[in-house]
Amino acid sequence: MDGNALPSFWNTSSAPYAQPIMHGLGSVLLLGTLAAQKVLGLPGTSAAQLQRRSVDSFVSSEAPVALQKLLCNIGSDGCEAQSAAPGAVVASPSTSNPNYWYTWTRDSALVFKCLVDRFTHSYDGNLQKLIQEYIAAQAKLQGVSNPSGSLSDGAGLAEPKFNVDLSAFTGPWGRPQRDGPALRAVALISYANWLIDNGYTDTARQIVWPVVRNDLSYVAQYWNQTGFDLWEEVNGSSFFSVAGQHRSLVEGASLAAKLGHDASAYNKVAPQILCFLQTFWVSSGGYINSNINQNNGRTGKDVNSILTSIHNFDAALGCDAATFQPCSDKALSNHKAVVDSFRFYGVNKGIGAGKAVAVGRYSEDVYYNGNPWYLATLAAAEQLYDALYSWNKLGSITVTGTSQAFFKDFVPNISTGTYASDSSTYKSIVQGVTAYADEFVAMVAKYTPSGGALAEQFDKNNGSPLSARDLTWSYASFLTAADRRAGIIPPSWASSGANKVPGSCSGQTVQGSYTSATATSFPANQTPKTGVPPTSTTSAQPTCTPVASVAVTFRETVTTQFGQTIKIVGNTGELGNWDTSKAVALDASEYAGDNHVWKVTVTLPAGKAIEYKYINVASDGSVTWERDPNHSYTVPKSCSKTASRADSWQ
């Protein structure tokens, strides 16, 4: 991307894994250095250069951790997912509060799109094995009847999640979710294209295509029906889902042509989906209303739209607004609108306009009281890295009335027009946006525990990790953001004319036909035609020594009075074996007016399943217990020496 771009970390296995990560300390040192320079008037390093070095360090140290922890969540060889089926992506090892011990079609597809892009960039035989197992698992899941339906009419393909043994989840849920088939098709098409490019067309045709064909048939038949969004809350039309559906049919048509199959249905429907996609734009506000055809009372400003932009990025499309490319005027205007909607978080207090903040799903969120998400904050960075790549490729930046407010954060008096790469305005924008993108990553670094574990969320007031631990999607989001920062981009997906919006929209669909994909055994030694050895010299999971014990930090949010002490007691010796006289006291060092958190760190055996409760001990020694049920937790069994739990008094 530029002279200071981070080198590719795609081959991380040669680097030592157990590199210490001092994220919080790094932030302190950075601030301290800046303060010292300001006070002492020291020359040399600028604030931007110091920030870049700090982010460089975080990315370099977090990359192998994120990869290892992501792979740990894939069955059945993953260290956290050995009871899951081969190729099944476990959303999180968390089995309670919340229980994410399932495999979601959407999350799995996004994770494997990340891995397939990694694989196609640099061949790895172990990753190839995982990809093949994923394809086989998806072929099986397509045929599993579930509450959404079955394969006979395709309806069952929109079932959002399954048990990790690939059996149907039959409990109540927000279904159907129509993004899954499209995203799965996109991930598999990427691998099919690699097979074709390397001379293995028969494998693509006989094994991968039957799975892809079912998903494309579903999209062509059901795309204009409402369903639940990616957050599984809103039953309507989701911008993220519709954009993914368009991309899948465009790519599917190209793959069908390569394999000699009829692509007419995909070519008929794709332009109509793109036409419908334009209706999400709110011109009066300069943002995307991420969910329409419903009435939930929200503004519609949702990181859904930023995720849409990065997952449909194609550098060949430049700054095309119809496909919502990251550098398009609409995508940049929307980026500002969505990011600014989160400035009310406590962790964002004191951060001025035009500076990066922690980003959540949407401002009205109430899940776990509504907090920043690691993947959302990283997505905000990734869109900017994508835009920087495209501007560099184009050699210019165009400012329109739509995007002018975004650019004014970097060049306050900027006028509309096109600025060539040799202009001072272009250089100021690039410098400003580069620093802005890095600020989002620095925000993630600030609230990432020292072991590098990424949960689903971090507390909006104190930044402590919340909800599901070791969220697989969080790790994939880090990896893709780091890649884009390094100038590593995914293959192009758009064919000629794919971004052409028809003059009038219709809801045209094509009835699909569906057939079980039964061929799931891949031929051996399908290596690149360049002659890379069939067996990779690297391990699919970076080597490290699993730890025997883990320092688990328990954080309990509870309002207390003077003289009261919160303690934790549980079914293990370290927690007193349910004896309140041996309970472990938490400290209130983080307790503040708007942050009622008690915490303690307890060393527990790795892999141990525990149950526990918090108790409130009054000054007279009387004990008040939490209500049932007990909290349940399995201590991670991996290479990380630390972990954390976030609970609230029940």
XYZ file of C-alpha atoms in Angstrom:
650
model
C 0.000 0.000 0.000
C 2.907 2.357 0.814
C 6.504 2.251 1.860
C 5.619 1.597 5.482
C 3.125 -1.175 4.755
C 3.426 -4.205 6.977
C 4.914 -7.222 5.188
C 2.642 -10.161 4.601
C 2.111 -12.388 7.624
C 0.627 -15.202 5.582
C 3.518 -17.494 6.428
C 3.565 -17.026 10.174
C 4.520 -20.539 11.163
C 8.236 -19.785 11.039
C 7.852 -17.069 13.673
C 7.730 -17.985 17.355
C 4.153 -18.118 18.522
C 4.528 -17.324 22.185
C 5.483 -13.704 21.697
C 4.421 -11.556 24.643
C 1.732 -9.025 23.855
C 1.725 -5.890 25.990
C -1.181 -4.084 24.387
C -2.206 -1.944 27.347
C 1.415 -1.108 28.194
C 2.062 -0.241 24.565
C -0.697 2.351 24.666
C 0.722 3.850 27.857
C 4.216 3.985 26.410
C 2.894 5.583 23.241
C 1.060 8.274 25.177
C 4.041 8.779 27.442
C 6.422 9.222 24.542
C 4.138 11.724 22.861
C 3.783 13.672 26.104
C 7.552 13.704 26.648
C 8.159 14.992 23.140
C 5.608 17.737 23.584
C 6.957 18.848 26.956
C 10.643 18.560 26.118
C 10.323 19.733 22.538
C 12.152 16.704 21.228
C 12.497 16.521 17.450
C 12.008 13.517 15.199
C 9.206 11.027 15.366
C 5.704 12.354 14.697
C 2.566 11.200 16.496
C 1.412 9.456 13.316
C 4.701 7.595 12.991
C 4.563 6.496 16.623
C 1.000 5.305 16.219
C 1.896 3.362 13.101
C 4.781 1.659 14.892
C 2.481 0.775 17.794
C -0.131 -0.681 15.436
C 2.605 -2.474 13.481
C 3.681 -4.135 16.710
C 0.150 -5.155 17.657
C -0.623 -6.581 14.218
C 2.655 -8.495 14.146
C 2.100 -10.055 17.560
C -1.647 -10.651 17.273
C -1.537 -12.272 13.808
C -0.231 -15.712 14.852
C -2.475 -15.686 17.925
C -5.573 -14.917 15.856
C -4.748 -17.603 13.314
C -4.066 -20.228 15.953
C -7.220 -19.428 17.899
C -9.342 -19.388 14.758
C -8.075 -22.819 13.743
C -8.670 -24.079 17.277
C -12.400 -23.542 16.660
C -12.647 -25.805 13.613
C -13.515 -29.467 14.100
C -12.309 -31.974 14.600
C -8.582 -31.242 14.968
C -8.997 -27.805 16.528
C -7.867 -27.633 20.138
C -11.231 -26.168 21.214
C -13.408 -28.164 18.801
C -12.322 -31.788 18.967
C -15.890 -32.948 19.596
C -17.169 -31.075 16.544
C -17.527 -32.717 13.137
C -14.608 -32.341 10.715
C -14.911 -29.038 8.874
C -17.482 -27.613 11.280
C -16.721 -24.076 12.442
C -17.680 -23.585 16.074
C -18.815 -19.993 16.581
C -17.195 -19.929 20.023
C -16.153 -22.495 22.638
C -18.539 -20.732 25.044
C -21.255 -23.164 26.114
C -23.159 -20.897 28.517
C -23.835 -17.215 29.084
C -23.985 -17.218 26.075
C -24.070 -20.650 24.464
C -22.388 -20.333 21.056
C -21.477 -24.001 20.800
C -23.108 -24.249 17.374
C -22.054 -23.916 13.771
C -23.669 -21.010 11.897
C -23.820 -21.101 8.099
C -22.993 -17.388 7.859
C -20.098 -17.321 10.340
C -18.635 -20.489 8.853
C -18.741 -19.098 5.326
C -17.072 -15.826 6.317
C -14.381 -17.670 8.257
C -13.646 -20.018 5.371
C -13.677 -17.202 2.830
C -10.848 -15.737 4.928
C -9.027 -19.098 4.916
C -9.594 -19.751 1.209
C -8.189 -16.313 0.369
C -5.197 -17.100 2.549
C -4.768 -20.452 0.816
C -5.043 -19.070 -2.720
C -2.492 -16.400 -1.853
C 0.024 -18.903 -0.497
C -0.466 -22.646 -0.838
C -0.708 -24.653 2.388
C -1.593 -28.334 2.257
C -2.978 -28.319 5.786
C -5.326 -25.461 5.033
C -6.379 -27.291 1.892
C -7.367 -30.273 4.024
C -9.526 -28.024 6.209
C -11.160 -26.459 3.155
C -11.979 -29.873 1.752
C -13.463 -30.948 5.097
C -15.529 -27.776 5.201
C -16.935 -28.464 1.730
C -17.802 -32.024 2.706
C -19.493 -30.791 5.891
C -21.563 -28.259 3.954
C -22.607 -30.917 1.445
C -23.956 -32.930 4.363
C -25.655 -29.960 6.035
C -27.518 -29.100 2.854
C -29.317 -32.418 3.114
C -30.243 -32.142 6.817
C -33.961 -31.442 7.261
C -34.525 -28.689 9.813
C -37.191 -26.266 11.071
C -36.665 -24.045 7.990
C -37.425 -26.947 5.640
C -35.527 -29.468 3.571
C -33.450 -29.678 0.413
C -36.384 -30.830 -1.712
C -37.550 -27.260 -2.335
C -34.386 -25.550 -1.076
C -36.086 -23.941 1.937
C -33.893 -25.792 4.430
C -30.778 -24.102 3.044
C -31.707 -20.921 4.943
C -31.492 -22.602 8.347
C -29.090 -20.365 10.298
C -27.362 -22.797 12.637
C -26.808 -26.466 13.418
C -25.380 -28.504 16.249
C -21.631 -29.026 15.992
C -22.156 -32.699 15.077
C -24.045 -31.407 11.983
C -27.457 -32.459 13.283
C -30.417 -30.069 13.146
C -30.956 -27.489 15.846
C -34.687 -27.599 16.510
C -35.138 -24.914 19.166
C -36.827 -21.576 18.518
C -34.695 -19.107 16.542
C -34.834 -16.233 14.078
C -35.317 -18.120 10.834
C -34.966 -18.167 7.897
C -31.704 -16.280 7.373
C -31.153 -15.839 3.661
C -27.528 -14.667 3.671
C -26.083 -18.114 4.468
C -26.466 -19.826 1.074
C -25.027 -16.812 -0.763
C -22.021 -16.462 1.535
C -21.310 -20.196 1.418
C -21.450 -20.123 -2.377
C -18.961 -17.241 -2.452
C -16.490 -19.107 -0.227
C -16.741 -22.308 -2.261
C -16.549 -20.506 -5.609
C -13.223 -19.016 -4.543
C -11.806 -22.498 -4.006
C -13.387 -23.804 -7.230
C -11.681 -21.009 -9.167
C -8.339 -21.998 -7.657
C -8.923 -25.607 -8.688
C -9.718 -24.574 -12.256
C -6.753 -22.209 -12.466
C -4.456 -25.047 -11.392
C -5.789 -27.691 -13.745
C -8.300 -29.484 -11.491
C -11.495 -28.581 -13.316
C -12.984 -32.047 -12.846
C -12.749 -31.687 -9.051
C -14.466 -28.312 -9.213
C -17.180 -29.732 -11.447
C -17.809 -33.016 -9.621
C -17.365 -32.059 -5.946
C -17.628 -28.315 -5.431
C -20.178 -27.330 -8.068
C -23.051 -29.511 -6.781
C -22.889 -27.736 -3.406
C -22.574 -24.307 -5.022
C -25.410 -25.020 -7.446
C -27.872 -25.729 -4.643
C -27.019 -22.428 -2.961
C -27.248 -20.435 -6.193
C -30.606 -22.044 -6.954
C -31.796 -20.956 -3.522
C -30.675 -17.359 -4.078
C -32.298 -17.129 -7.509
C -35.582 -18.489 -6.119
C -35.863 -16.816 -2.710
C -33.832 -13.583 -2.860
C -36.844 -11.226 -2.781
C -38.454 -12.757 0.296
C -37.854 -11.263 3.724
C -35.839 -13.035 6.404
C -33.796 -12.327 9.514
C -30.709 -10.123 9.330
C -27.172 -11.111 10.235
C -27.806 -10.143 13.884
C -30.771 -12.546 13.897
C -33.133 -9.890 15.219
C -34.906 -8.068 12.377
C -37.248 -9.876 9.997
C -37.164 -7.799 6.841
C -34.809 -7.104 3.950
C -31.167 -6.828 5.008
C -28.604 -4.814 3.030
C -25.876 -7.292 3.952
C -27.941 -10.257 2.744
C -29.056 -8.657 -0.525
C -25.546 -7.545 -1.492
C -24.185 -11.018 -0.800
C -26.940 -12.539 -2.910
C -26.033 -10.308 -5.843
C -22.354 -11.169 -5.584
C -23.042 -14.905 -5.368
C -25.060 -14.953 -8.591
C -22.487 -12.846 -10.455
C -19.657 -15.143 -9.391
C -21.849 -18.200 -9.833
C -22.612 -17.284 -13.422
C -18.902 -16.973 -14.189
C -18.130 -20.326 -12.566
C -21.003 -22.015 -14.379
C -19.656 -20.743 -17.694
C -16.178 -22.084 -16.898
C -17.658 -25.494 -16.135
C -19.934 -25.542 -19.175
C -23.201 -25.193 -17.238
C -26.202 -22.999 -17.956
C -25.928 -19.639 -16.192
C -29.018 -17.961 -17.660
C -30.993 -17.997 -14.407
C -28.201 -16.266 -12.514
C -27.691 -13.698 -15.259
C -31.404 -12.857 -15.286
C -31.796 -12.425 -11.557
C -28.507 -10.765 -10.517
C -29.244 -7.355 -12.124
C -32.631 -7.217 -10.394
C -31.009 -7.851 -7.013
C -28.530 -5.041 -7.702
C -31.432 -2.782 -8.628
C -33.168 -3.573 -5.329
C -29.914 -2.931 -3.443
C -30.069 0.747 -4.406
C -33.293 1.251 -2.440
C -31.512 1.005 0.931
C -29.816 4.383 0.454
C -31.157 7.286 2.565
C -30.167 10.274 0.458
C -31.362 12.837 3.011
C -29.037 11.411 5.672
C -26.187 10.104 3.556
C -26.275 6.559 4.904
C -27.618 3.064 4.319
C -30.776 1.963 6.106
C -29.493 -1.533 6.782
C -32.908 -3.124 7.250
C -36.009 -2.209 5.269
C -39.457 -3.772 4.812
C -39.873 -3.735 8.578
C -40.552 -1.199 11.304
C -38.294 -1.587 14.331
C -37.924 2.076 15.235
C -34.183 2.211 14.573
C -32.346 4.747 12.453
C -30.933 1.972 10.258
C -27.341 3.073 10.915
C -25.763 -0.312 11.433
C -22.313 -1.824 10.946
C -24.207 -4.281 8.726
C -23.517 -1.756 5.946
C -19.780 -1.453 6.612
C -19.502 -5.256 6.661
C -21.340 -5.272 3.336
C -18.772 -2.934 1.833
C -15.718 -4.949 2.897
C -17.173 -8.348 2.002
C -18.020 -7.155 -1.497
C -14.741 -5.326 -2.093
C -13.328 -5.754 -5.585
C -10.454 -3.483 -6.546
C -11.380 -3.953 -10.204
C -14.615 -2.037 -9.577
C -12.795 1.050 -8.356
C -15.063 3.386 -6.395
C -18.320 2.068 -7.831
C -21.296 3.178 -5.740
C -23.827 0.683 -7.114
C -21.950 -2.242 -5.543
C -21.069 -0.087 -2.505
C -17.318 -0.326 -3.000
C -15.338 0.904 0.040
C -14.042 4.073 -1.644
C -17.381 5.018 -3.243
C -18.949 8.279 -2.134
C -21.941 6.492 -0.613
C -19.818 3.990 1.314
C -17.587 6.739 2.738
C -20.550 8.918 3.706
C -22.149 5.895 5.347
C -18.899 5.053 7.157
C -18.896 8.463 8.808
C -22.593 8.277 9.715
C -22.303 4.814 11.264
C -19.048 5.492 13.147
C -20.317 8.802 14.516
C -23.423 7.072 15.887
C -21.240 5.285 18.485
C -19.473 8.281 19.986
C -21.726 8.086 23.065
C -19.985 4.964 24.424
C -18.081 5.556 27.642
C -14.838 4.256 26.128
C -15.220 6.877 23.385
C -15.606 9.859 25.705
C -13.194 12.665 24.955
C -12.434 11.444 21.427
C -13.008 14.267 18.976
C -14.822 14.233 15.658
C -12.828 12.698 12.860
C -11.006 10.350 15.223
C -11.620 6.627 15.445
C -13.862 5.190 18.145
C -14.999 1.764 19.288
C -17.819 0.564 17.038
C -20.795 -1.625 17.895
C -23.577 -3.173 15.846
C -26.071 -0.278 16.014
C -26.607 2.465 18.554
C -29.934 1.109 19.834
C -28.450 -2.316 20.648
C -29.511 -3.872 23.973
C -27.806 -7.270 23.711
C -25.524 -7.377 26.784
C -26.650 -3.736 27.194
C -25.187 -2.790 23.823
C -21.387 -2.629 23.454
C -18.573 -2.302 20.925
C -17.721 -5.456 18.996
C -14.187 -6.338 17.985
C -15.302 -7.387 14.502
C -17.284 -4.156 14.009
C -14.370 -1.914 15.000
C -12.031 -3.908 12.752
C -14.516 -3.662 9.876
C -14.412 0.130 10.147
C -10.631 -0.045 9.738
C -10.808 -2.558 6.904
C -13.088 -0.401 4.773
C -10.571 2.429 4.991
C -7.644 0.158 4.083
C -9.657 -1.022 1.073
C -10.300 2.581 0.052
C -6.615 3.452 0.359
C -5.706 0.511 -1.872
C -8.212 1.604 -4.509
C -7.119 5.254 -4.464
C -3.533 4.179 -4.923
C -4.524 1.970 -7.852
C -6.650 4.696 -9.452
C -4.062 7.414 -8.868
C -6.689 9.890 -7.746
C -9.439 10.628 -5.230
C -12.831 12.016 -6.197
C -14.800 14.064 -3.689
C -18.514 14.484 -4.356
C -21.238 16.299 -2.492
C -22.162 12.946 -0.972
C -18.698 12.179 0.408
C -17.578 15.724 1.184
C -18.455 15.509 4.890
C -16.245 12.414 5.247
C -13.259 14.136 3.635
C -13.704 17.345 5.666
C -12.533 15.438 8.733
C -9.095 15.322 7.067
C -9.087 18.430 4.864
C -11.579 20.859 6.475
C -11.923 23.231 3.518
C -11.972 20.585 0.792
C -14.035 21.229 -2.312
C -15.687 18.701 -4.563
C -13.559 17.510 -7.450
C -10.918 14.968 -8.408
C -7.466 15.174 -6.842
C -4.522 13.510 -8.583
C -1.948 11.546 -6.617
C 0.687 14.250 -7.039
C -1.507 16.911 -5.426
C -1.068 18.069 -1.848
C -4.778 17.433 -1.169
C -4.476 13.802 -2.260
C -1.452 13.347 -0.012
C -3.199 14.964 2.948
C -6.214 12.702 2.531
C -4.107 9.556 2.286
C -2.058 10.531 5.320
C -5.178 11.349 7.313
C -7.168 8.262 6.333
C -4.185 5.969 6.946
C -3.867 7.306 10.483
C -7.648 7.121 10.935
C -7.731 3.452 9.901
C -4.873 2.643 12.245
C -6.725 4.357 15.087
C -9.497 1.755 14.848
C -6.927 -1.024 15.107
C -5.300 0.783 18.024
C -8.701 0.873 19.716
C -8.950 -2.915 19.359
C -5.383 -3.280 20.636
C -6.199 -1.167 23.686
C -9.004 -3.514 24.733
C -7.452 -6.832 23.730
C -6.247 -8.857 26.757
C -2.518 -9.520 26.999
C -2.901 -13.073 25.673
C -4.479 -11.836 22.435
C -7.897 -13.459 22.952
C -10.766 -11.749 21.120
C -14.233 -12.149 22.562
C -17.400 -11.013 20.822
C -17.705 -7.645 22.571
C -15.922 -5.313 24.971
C -17.659 -3.253 27.626
C -18.773 0.182 26.461
C -17.694 1.752 29.765
C -14.482 -0.006 30.824
C -13.439 -2.031 27.766
C -13.393 -5.442 29.472
C -14.220 -8.419 27.209
C -17.862 -9.465 27.190
C -20.162 -12.190 25.899
C -18.749 -15.214 24.057
C -15.031 -15.789 24.406
C -12.731 -16.570 21.476
C -15.303 -15.663 18.833
C -14.156 -17.238 15.577
C -15.570 -14.387 13.510
C -13.571 -11.890 15.598
C -10.335 -13.656 14.678
C -11.248 -13.816 10.982
C -12.055 -10.096 11.087
C -8.650 -9.311 12.529
C -6.897 -11.394 9.884
C -8.707 -9.788 6.949
C -8.200 -6.262 8.304
C -4.496 -6.943 8.780
C -4.239 -8.319 5.256
C -5.841 -5.244 3.724
C -3.530 -3.055 5.775
C -0.620 -4.952 4.236
C -2.036 -4.477 0.739
C -3.151 -8.099 0.381
C -6.520 -8.116 -1.379
C -8.934 -10.895 -2.367
C -9.408 -12.020 -5.975
C -11.791 -10.072 -8.192
C -15.374 -11.358 -8.302
C -17.186 -8.974 -10.646
C -17.604 -9.854 -14.305
C -18.043 -7.254 -17.026
C -21.246 -5.311 -16.473
C -21.831 -6.753 -12.988
C -22.249 -3.221 -11.589
C -24.754 -2.032 -14.198
C -28.089 -1.166 -12.602
C -31.149 -1.838 -14.794
C -33.374 1.066 -15.730
C -36.277 -0.473 -13.850
C -36.469 -3.042 -11.073
C -38.471 -6.222 -10.915
C -38.754 -9.010 -8.391
C -37.897 -11.679 -10.951
C -37.045 -15.090 -9.555
C -36.275 -18.457 -11.102
C -37.608 -21.685 -9.647
C -34.701 -23.799 -8.450
C -33.995 -27.485 -8.541
C -32.019 -29.169 -5.773
C -29.965 -32.349 -5.604
C -27.924 -33.854 -2.782
C -24.188 -33.360 -3.225
C -22.886 -36.861 -2.630
C -19.320 -36.701 -4.004
C -17.174 -35.458 -1.111
C -13.865 -37.347 -1.469
C -11.163 -35.114 -2.899
C -8.305 -36.536 -4.979
C -4.889 -36.447 -3.326
C -2.010 -34.153 -4.215
C -3.950 -31.320 -5.818
C -1.058 -28.897 -5.587
C -0.489 -25.663 -7.538
C 0.654 -26.079 -11.095
C 3.810 -24.203 -10.108
C 4.957 -27.407 -8.394
C 4.611 -26.726 -4.680
C 5.103 -29.980 -2.713
C 1.818 -31.721 -1.817
C 2.581 -31.754 1.896
C 3.032 -28.347 3.460
C 6.049 -27.892 5.668
C 3.958 -25.757 8.010
C 1.357 -26.804 10.485
C -2.223 -25.715 9.980
C -2.139 -24.609 13.607
C 0.981 -22.625 14.550
C 3.045 -24.663 16.945
C 3.041 -23.741 20.612
C 3.037 -25.463 23.960
C -0.441 -25.799 25.501
C -0.461 -24.399 29.019
C -1.392 -26.482 32.072
C -3.096 -23.650 33.935
C -4.819 -20.412 33.001
C -5.146 -17.160 34.928
C -8.856 -16.439 34.549
C -10.062 -12.930 35.373
C -13.656 -12.920 36.602
C -15.522 -9.615 36.293
C -18.888 -9.237 37.966
C -21.121 -6.232 37.328
C -23.137 -5.603 40.481
C -24.242 -2.564 42.464
C -23.004 -2.684 46.074
C -23.180 -0.562 49.201
C -20.368 0.550 51.507
C -19.123 -2.373 53.621
C -20.232 -5.088 51.184
C -17.772 -7.425 49.444
C -18.369 -9.558 46.373
C -16.849 -13.028 46.422
C -16.839 -15.997 44.059
C -17.381 -19.580 45.182
C -17.657 -22.748 43.136
C -17.260 -26.490 42.776
C -13.469 -26.534 42.653
C -10.815 -26.138 45.315
C -9.551 -22.892 43.836
C -13.044 -21.449 44.391
C -13.637 -22.933 47.828
C -15.681 -26.041 46.926
C -18.925 -24.144 47.657
C -17.705 -23.245 51.165
C -18.499 -19.551 51.588
C -15.790 -19.218 54.247
C -13.265 -20.135 51.548
C -14.793 -18.016 48.786
C -12.396 -15.784 46.852
C -12.902 -12.036 47.325
C -13.088 -9.748 44.327
C -11.690 -6.226 44.419
C -13.467 -3.013 43.521
C -10.498 -1.168 42.023
C -12.434 -0.578 38.776
C -15.719 0.268 40.503
C -16.924 3.752 39.551
C -20.117 5.728 39.311
C -21.134 4.288 35.948
C -19.005 1.141 36.069
C -20.048 -1.212 38.881
C -17.446 -3.909 38.274
C -15.722 -6.172 40.812
C -12.905 -8.405 39.603
C -10.428 -11.087 40.625
C -7.941 -13.328 38.828
C -7.883 -17.025 39.771
C -5.482 -19.617 38.348
C -7.382 -22.717 37.226
C -6.387 -25.969 35.461
C -6.654 -25.715 31.674
C -9.629 -27.620 30.303
C -11.418 -27.867 33.659
C -15.219 -27.496 33.623
C -16.437 -25.493 36.604
C -19.641 -24.133 38.095
C -19.723 -21.068 40.305
C -21.758 -18.243 41.777
C -21.056 -14.829 43.215
C -22.031 -13.935 46.773
C -22.455 -10.576 48.472
C -20.946 -10.587 51.962
C -22.143 -7.801 54.245
C -20.000 -6.151 56.923
C -21.675 -8.324 59.564
C -20.735 -11.501 57.654
C -24.210 -12.284 56.315
C -24.208 -13.819 52.838
C -26.542 -13.135 49.907
C -26.332 -15.616 47.023
C -27.067 -15.045 43.381
C -30.167 -16.724 41.999
C -30.000 -20.032 40.128
C -28.727 -21.365 37.824
C -25.017 -21.698 38.515
C -22.628 -20.070 36.088
C -20.873 -22.709 33.952
C -17.466 -22.309 32.372
C -14.798 -24.493 30.813
C -11.298 -23.105 31.231
C -9.672 -22.798 27.786
C -7.170 -25.483 26.893
C -4.832 -23.769 24.486
C -1.570 -21.825 24.347
C -2.866 -18.724 26.106
C -1.995 -18.249 29.771
C -4.885 -15.864 30.405
C -8.643 -15.774 29.914
C -11.551 -13.720 31.167
C -15.200 -14.016 32.145
C -17.746 -11.204 32.328
C -20.912 -11.779 34.375
C -23.723 -9.730 35.831
C -25.461 -10.315 39.159
C -28.474 -12.587 38.707
